[in-house]
CSV table of C-alpha atoms in Angstrom, one decimal:
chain,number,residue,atom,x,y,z
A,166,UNK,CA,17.0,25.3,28.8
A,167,UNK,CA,17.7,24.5,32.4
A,168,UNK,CA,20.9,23.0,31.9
A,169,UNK,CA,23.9,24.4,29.8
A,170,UNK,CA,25.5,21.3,29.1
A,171,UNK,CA,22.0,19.5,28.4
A,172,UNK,CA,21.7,22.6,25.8
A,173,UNK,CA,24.8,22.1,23.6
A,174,UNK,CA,25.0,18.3,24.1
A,175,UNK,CA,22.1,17.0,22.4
A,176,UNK,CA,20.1,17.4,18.9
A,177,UNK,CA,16.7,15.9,20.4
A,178,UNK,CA,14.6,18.7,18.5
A,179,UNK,CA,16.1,17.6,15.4
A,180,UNK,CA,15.8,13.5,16.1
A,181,UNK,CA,12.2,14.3,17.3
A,182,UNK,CA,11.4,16.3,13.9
A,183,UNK,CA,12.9,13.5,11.7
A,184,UNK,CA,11.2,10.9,13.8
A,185,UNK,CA,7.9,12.2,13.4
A,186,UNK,CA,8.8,13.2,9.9
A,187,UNK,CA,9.4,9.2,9.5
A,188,UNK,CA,6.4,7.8,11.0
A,189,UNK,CA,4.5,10.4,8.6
A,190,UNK,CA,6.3,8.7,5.8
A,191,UNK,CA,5.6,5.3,6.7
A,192,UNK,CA,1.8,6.5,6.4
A,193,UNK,CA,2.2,8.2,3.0
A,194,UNK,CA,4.2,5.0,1.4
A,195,UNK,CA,1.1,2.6,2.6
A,196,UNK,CA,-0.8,4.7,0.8
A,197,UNK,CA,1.6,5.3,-2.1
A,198,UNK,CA,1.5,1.5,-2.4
A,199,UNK,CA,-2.8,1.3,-2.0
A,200,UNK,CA,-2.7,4.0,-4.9
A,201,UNK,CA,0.0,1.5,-6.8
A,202,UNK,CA,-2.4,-1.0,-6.7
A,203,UNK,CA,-5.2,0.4,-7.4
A,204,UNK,CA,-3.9,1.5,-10.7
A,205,UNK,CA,-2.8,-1.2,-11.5
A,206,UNK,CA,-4.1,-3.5,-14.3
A,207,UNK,CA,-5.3,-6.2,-11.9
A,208,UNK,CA,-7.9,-3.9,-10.3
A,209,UNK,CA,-8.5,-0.9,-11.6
A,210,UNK,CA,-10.1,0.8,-8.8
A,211,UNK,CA,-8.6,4.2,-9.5
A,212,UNK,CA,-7.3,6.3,-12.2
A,213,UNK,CA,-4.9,9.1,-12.2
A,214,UNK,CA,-4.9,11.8,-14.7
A,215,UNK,CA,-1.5,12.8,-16.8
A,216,UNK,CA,-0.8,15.1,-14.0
A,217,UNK,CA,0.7,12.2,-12.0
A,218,UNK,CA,1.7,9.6,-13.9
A,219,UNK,CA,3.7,9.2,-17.3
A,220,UNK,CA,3.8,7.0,-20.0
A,221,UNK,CA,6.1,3.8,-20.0
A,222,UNK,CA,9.4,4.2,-21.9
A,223,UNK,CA,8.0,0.9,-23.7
A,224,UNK,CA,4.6,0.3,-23.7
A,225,UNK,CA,3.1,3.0,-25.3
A,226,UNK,CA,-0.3,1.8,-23.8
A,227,UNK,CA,0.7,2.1,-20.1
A,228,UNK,CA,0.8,4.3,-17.6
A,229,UNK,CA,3.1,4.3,-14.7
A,230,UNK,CA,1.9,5.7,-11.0
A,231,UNK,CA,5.3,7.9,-10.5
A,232,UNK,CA,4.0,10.2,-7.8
A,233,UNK,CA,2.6,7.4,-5.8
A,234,UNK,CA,5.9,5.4,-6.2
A,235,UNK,CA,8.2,8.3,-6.0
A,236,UNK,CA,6.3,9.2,-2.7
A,237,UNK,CA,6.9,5.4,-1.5
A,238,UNK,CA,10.4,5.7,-2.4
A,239,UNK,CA,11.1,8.9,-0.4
A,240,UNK,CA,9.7,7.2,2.9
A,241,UNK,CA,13.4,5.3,2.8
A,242,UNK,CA,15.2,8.5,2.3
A,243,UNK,CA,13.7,10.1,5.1
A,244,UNK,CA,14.5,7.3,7.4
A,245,UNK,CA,18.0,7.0,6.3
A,246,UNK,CA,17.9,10.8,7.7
A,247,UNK,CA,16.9,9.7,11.0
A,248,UNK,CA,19.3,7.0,11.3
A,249,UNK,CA,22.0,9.0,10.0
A,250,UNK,CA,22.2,11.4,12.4
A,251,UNK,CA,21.5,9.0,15.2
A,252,UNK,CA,24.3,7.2,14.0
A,253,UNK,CA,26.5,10.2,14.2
A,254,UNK,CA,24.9,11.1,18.2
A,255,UNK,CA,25.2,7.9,19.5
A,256,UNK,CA,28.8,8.2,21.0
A,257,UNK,CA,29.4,11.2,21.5
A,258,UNK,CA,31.0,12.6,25.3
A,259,UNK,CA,29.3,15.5,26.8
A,260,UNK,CA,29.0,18.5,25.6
A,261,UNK,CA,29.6,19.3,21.8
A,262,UNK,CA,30.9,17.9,19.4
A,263,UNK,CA,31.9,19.1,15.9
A,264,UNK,CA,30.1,15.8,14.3
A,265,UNK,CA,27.2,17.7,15.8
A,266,UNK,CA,27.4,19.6,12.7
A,267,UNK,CA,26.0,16.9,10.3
A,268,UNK,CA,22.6,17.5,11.7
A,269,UNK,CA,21.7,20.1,9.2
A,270,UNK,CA,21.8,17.9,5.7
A,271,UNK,CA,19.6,15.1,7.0
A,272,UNK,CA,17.1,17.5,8.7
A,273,UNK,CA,16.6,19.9,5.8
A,274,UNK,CA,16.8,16.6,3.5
A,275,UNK,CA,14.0,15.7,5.4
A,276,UNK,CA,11.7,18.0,5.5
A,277,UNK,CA,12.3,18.3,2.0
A,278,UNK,CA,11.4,15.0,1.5
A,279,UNK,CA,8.1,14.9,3.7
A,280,UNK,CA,7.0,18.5,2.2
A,281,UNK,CA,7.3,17.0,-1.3
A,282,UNK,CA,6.0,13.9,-0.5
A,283,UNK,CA,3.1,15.7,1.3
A,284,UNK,CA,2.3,17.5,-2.2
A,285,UNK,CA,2.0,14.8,-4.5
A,286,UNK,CA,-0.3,13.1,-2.1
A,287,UNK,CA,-2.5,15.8,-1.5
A,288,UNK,CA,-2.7,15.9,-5.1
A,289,UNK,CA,-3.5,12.5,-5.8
A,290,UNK,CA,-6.0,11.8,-3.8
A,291,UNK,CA,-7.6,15.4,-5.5
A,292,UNK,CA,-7.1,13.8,-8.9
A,293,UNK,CA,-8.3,10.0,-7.9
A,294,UNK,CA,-11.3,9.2,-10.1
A,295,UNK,CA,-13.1,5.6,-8.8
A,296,UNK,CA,-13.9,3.0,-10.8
A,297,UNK,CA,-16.9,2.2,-9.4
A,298,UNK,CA,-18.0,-0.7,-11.4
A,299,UNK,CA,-14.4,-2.4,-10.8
A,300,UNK,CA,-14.2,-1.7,-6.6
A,301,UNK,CA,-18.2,-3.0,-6.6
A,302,UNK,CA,-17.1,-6.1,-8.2
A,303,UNK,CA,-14.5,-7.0,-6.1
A,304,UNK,CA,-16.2,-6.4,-3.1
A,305,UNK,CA,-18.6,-9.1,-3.9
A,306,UNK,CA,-15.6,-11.8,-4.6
A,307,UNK,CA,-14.8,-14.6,-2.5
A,308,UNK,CA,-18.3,-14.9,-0.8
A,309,UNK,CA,-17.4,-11.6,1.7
A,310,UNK,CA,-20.9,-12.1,3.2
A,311,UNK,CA,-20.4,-15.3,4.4
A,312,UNK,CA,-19.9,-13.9,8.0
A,313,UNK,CA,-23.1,-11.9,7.6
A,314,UNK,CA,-25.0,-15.4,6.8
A,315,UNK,CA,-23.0,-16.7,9.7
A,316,UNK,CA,-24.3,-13.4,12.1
A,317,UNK,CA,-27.6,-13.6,10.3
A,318,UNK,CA,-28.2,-17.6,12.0
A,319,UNK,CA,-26.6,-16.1,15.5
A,320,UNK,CA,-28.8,-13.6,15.6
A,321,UNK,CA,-32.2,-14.2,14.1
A,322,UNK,CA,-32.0,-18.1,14.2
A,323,UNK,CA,-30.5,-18.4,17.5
A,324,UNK,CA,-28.2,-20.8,16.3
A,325,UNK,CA,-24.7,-21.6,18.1
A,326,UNK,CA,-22.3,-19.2,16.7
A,327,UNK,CA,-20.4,-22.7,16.3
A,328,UNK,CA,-22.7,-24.5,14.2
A,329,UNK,CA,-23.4,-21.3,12.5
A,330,UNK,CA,-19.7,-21.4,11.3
A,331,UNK,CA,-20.5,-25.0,10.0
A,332,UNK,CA,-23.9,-24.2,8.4
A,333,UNK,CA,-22.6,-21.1,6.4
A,334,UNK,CA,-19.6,-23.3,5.2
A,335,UNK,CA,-22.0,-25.8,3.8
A,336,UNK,CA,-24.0,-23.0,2.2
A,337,UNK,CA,-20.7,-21.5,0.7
A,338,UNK,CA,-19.5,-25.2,-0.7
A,339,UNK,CA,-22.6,-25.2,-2.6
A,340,UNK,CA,-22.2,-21.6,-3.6
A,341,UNK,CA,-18.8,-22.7,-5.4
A,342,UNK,CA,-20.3,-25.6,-7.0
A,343,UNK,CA,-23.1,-24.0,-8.8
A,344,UNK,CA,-20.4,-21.5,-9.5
A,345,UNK,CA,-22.8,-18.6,-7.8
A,346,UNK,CA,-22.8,-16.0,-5.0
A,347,UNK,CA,-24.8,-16.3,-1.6
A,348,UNK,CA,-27.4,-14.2,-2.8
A,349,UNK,CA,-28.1,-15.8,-5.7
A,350,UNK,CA,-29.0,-19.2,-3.9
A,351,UNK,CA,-32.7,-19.9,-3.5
A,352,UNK,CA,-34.2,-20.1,-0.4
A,353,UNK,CA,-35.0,-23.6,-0.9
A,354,UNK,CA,-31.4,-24.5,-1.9
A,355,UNK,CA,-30.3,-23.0,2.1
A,356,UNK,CA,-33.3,-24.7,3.2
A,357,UNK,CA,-32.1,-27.8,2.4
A,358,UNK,CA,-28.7,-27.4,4.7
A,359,UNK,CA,-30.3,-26.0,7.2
A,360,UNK,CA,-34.1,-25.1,7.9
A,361,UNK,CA,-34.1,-22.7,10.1
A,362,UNK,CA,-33.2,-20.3,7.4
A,363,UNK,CA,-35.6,-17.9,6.4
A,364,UNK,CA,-36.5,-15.2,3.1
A,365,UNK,CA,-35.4,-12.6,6.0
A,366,UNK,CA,-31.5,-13.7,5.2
A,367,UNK,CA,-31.7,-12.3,1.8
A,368,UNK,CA,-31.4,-8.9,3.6
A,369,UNK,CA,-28.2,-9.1,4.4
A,370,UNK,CA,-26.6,-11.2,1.7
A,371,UNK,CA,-26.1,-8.4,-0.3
A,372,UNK,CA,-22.6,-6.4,-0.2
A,373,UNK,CA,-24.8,-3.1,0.2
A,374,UNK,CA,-26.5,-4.7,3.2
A,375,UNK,CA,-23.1,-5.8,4.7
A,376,UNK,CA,-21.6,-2.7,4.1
A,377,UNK,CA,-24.8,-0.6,5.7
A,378,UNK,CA,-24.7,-3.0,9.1
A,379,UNK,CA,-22.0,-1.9,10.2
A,380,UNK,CA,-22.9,1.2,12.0
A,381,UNK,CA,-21.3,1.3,15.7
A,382,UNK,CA,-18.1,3.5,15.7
A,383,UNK,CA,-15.4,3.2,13.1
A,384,UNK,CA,-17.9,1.3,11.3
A,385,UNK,CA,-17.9,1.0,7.3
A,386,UNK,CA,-21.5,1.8,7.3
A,387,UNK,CA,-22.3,5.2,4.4
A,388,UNK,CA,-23.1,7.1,6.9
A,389,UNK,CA,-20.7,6.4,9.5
A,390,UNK,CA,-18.0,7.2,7.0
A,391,UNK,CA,-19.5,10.5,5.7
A,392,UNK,CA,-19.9,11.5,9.3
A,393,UNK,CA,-16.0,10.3,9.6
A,394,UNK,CA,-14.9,12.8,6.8
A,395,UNK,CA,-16.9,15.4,7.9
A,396,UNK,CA,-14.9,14.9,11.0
A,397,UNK,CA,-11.5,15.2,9.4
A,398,UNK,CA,-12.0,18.2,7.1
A,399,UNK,CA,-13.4,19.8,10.2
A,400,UNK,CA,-10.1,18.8,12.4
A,401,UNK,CA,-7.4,19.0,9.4
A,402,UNK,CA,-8.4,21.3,6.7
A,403,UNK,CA,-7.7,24.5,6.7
A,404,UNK,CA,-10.2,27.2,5.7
């Protein structure tokens, strides 16, 4: 380093690992807590084998996510490192300082923490299995086509994207009081709120068809994504 007292004064390296370290966390708790979820009764979307979860120490039916929630609970660790030793840095007179000694716990705590937490996800996502019938099911709730009936009129119709907003509402009102979805409206029903609808709009009232629009980049379209993880294993994984 250029400058001696710049060289014994500070523990930047250390602060920079366990702020990265951190931010890596914050990323593998989200997902702890998407994997949580996904387990759990409500959805079902995924299902982890024995490998990384246990039984409940009650219900002998149940099965608990623990890597997923042990990973979310070592994000906090991790930043009580970081602030830790931030804590201890933050008054310190030039140049060292014995309290500089209390970097070495939090760091090696750290990258304990992230290594382990690394693992189990790695692991998890290799042991996911999909429920496909559950995540197809949801996808269809709450009329999520709605905006593609609303781009559908925009684009096709040349309606106003602001009476297209009202005409799909109408549509979805009398979805919900047939107790239906979108797609399973006749053409005549649509007709009758608004006749510039046409049989075309049944291709994209579908939650395939919404899905497979959306190709420009980022997009959730099959391909798009397949070309996406292609990407990744080519920049991440290691041969």
């Amino acid at each position: 380093m250029a400058n001696s007292l710049d060289a014994v004064s500070d523990r930047d390296f250390a602060l920079e690992f366990m702020s990265a370290a951190s931010i890596s966390m914050t990323h593998i708790s989200r997902f702890a807590e998407e994997i949580v979820i996904w387990c759990s009764d409500g959805f079902r979307f995924v299902a982890l084998s024995d490998a990384y979860t246990t039984g409940s120490s009650m219900m002998p039916q149940k099965r608990n996510p623990d890597a997923a929630e042990l990973s979310r609970a070592k994000a906090g660790r991790v930043f009580g490192d970081l602030l830790g030793l931030l804590t201890v840095m933050k008054g310190l007179p030039l140049a060292y300082s014995k309290d500089m000694q209390e970097d070495k716990e939090p760091v090696f705590d750290a990258a304990d923490s992230l290594a382990l937490a690394l693992a189990a996800t790695t692991g998890m996502i290799s042991d996911m299995e999909p429920v496909i019938a559950n995540m197809r099911a949801a996808a269809g709730k709450g009329y999520s086509t709605a905006t593609d009936l609303a781009d559908w009129l925009v684009r096709v119709a040349n309606v106003p994207f602001r009476d297209a907003h009202g005409i799909t509402g109408a549509v979805v009102k009398h979805a919900e009081d047939k107790g239906v979805d979108l797609i399973d409206l006749s053409l005549e029903e649509m007709r009758a709120i608004d006749d510039r609808i046409t049989d075309d709009v049944f291709n994209v009232l579908s939650v395939e068809a919404s899905v497979a629009s959306r190709t420009s980049f980022g997009g959730t379209a099959p391909d798009n994504v397949r070309a996406a993880a292609a990407d990744s294993r080519k920049r991440f994984m290691r041969d």
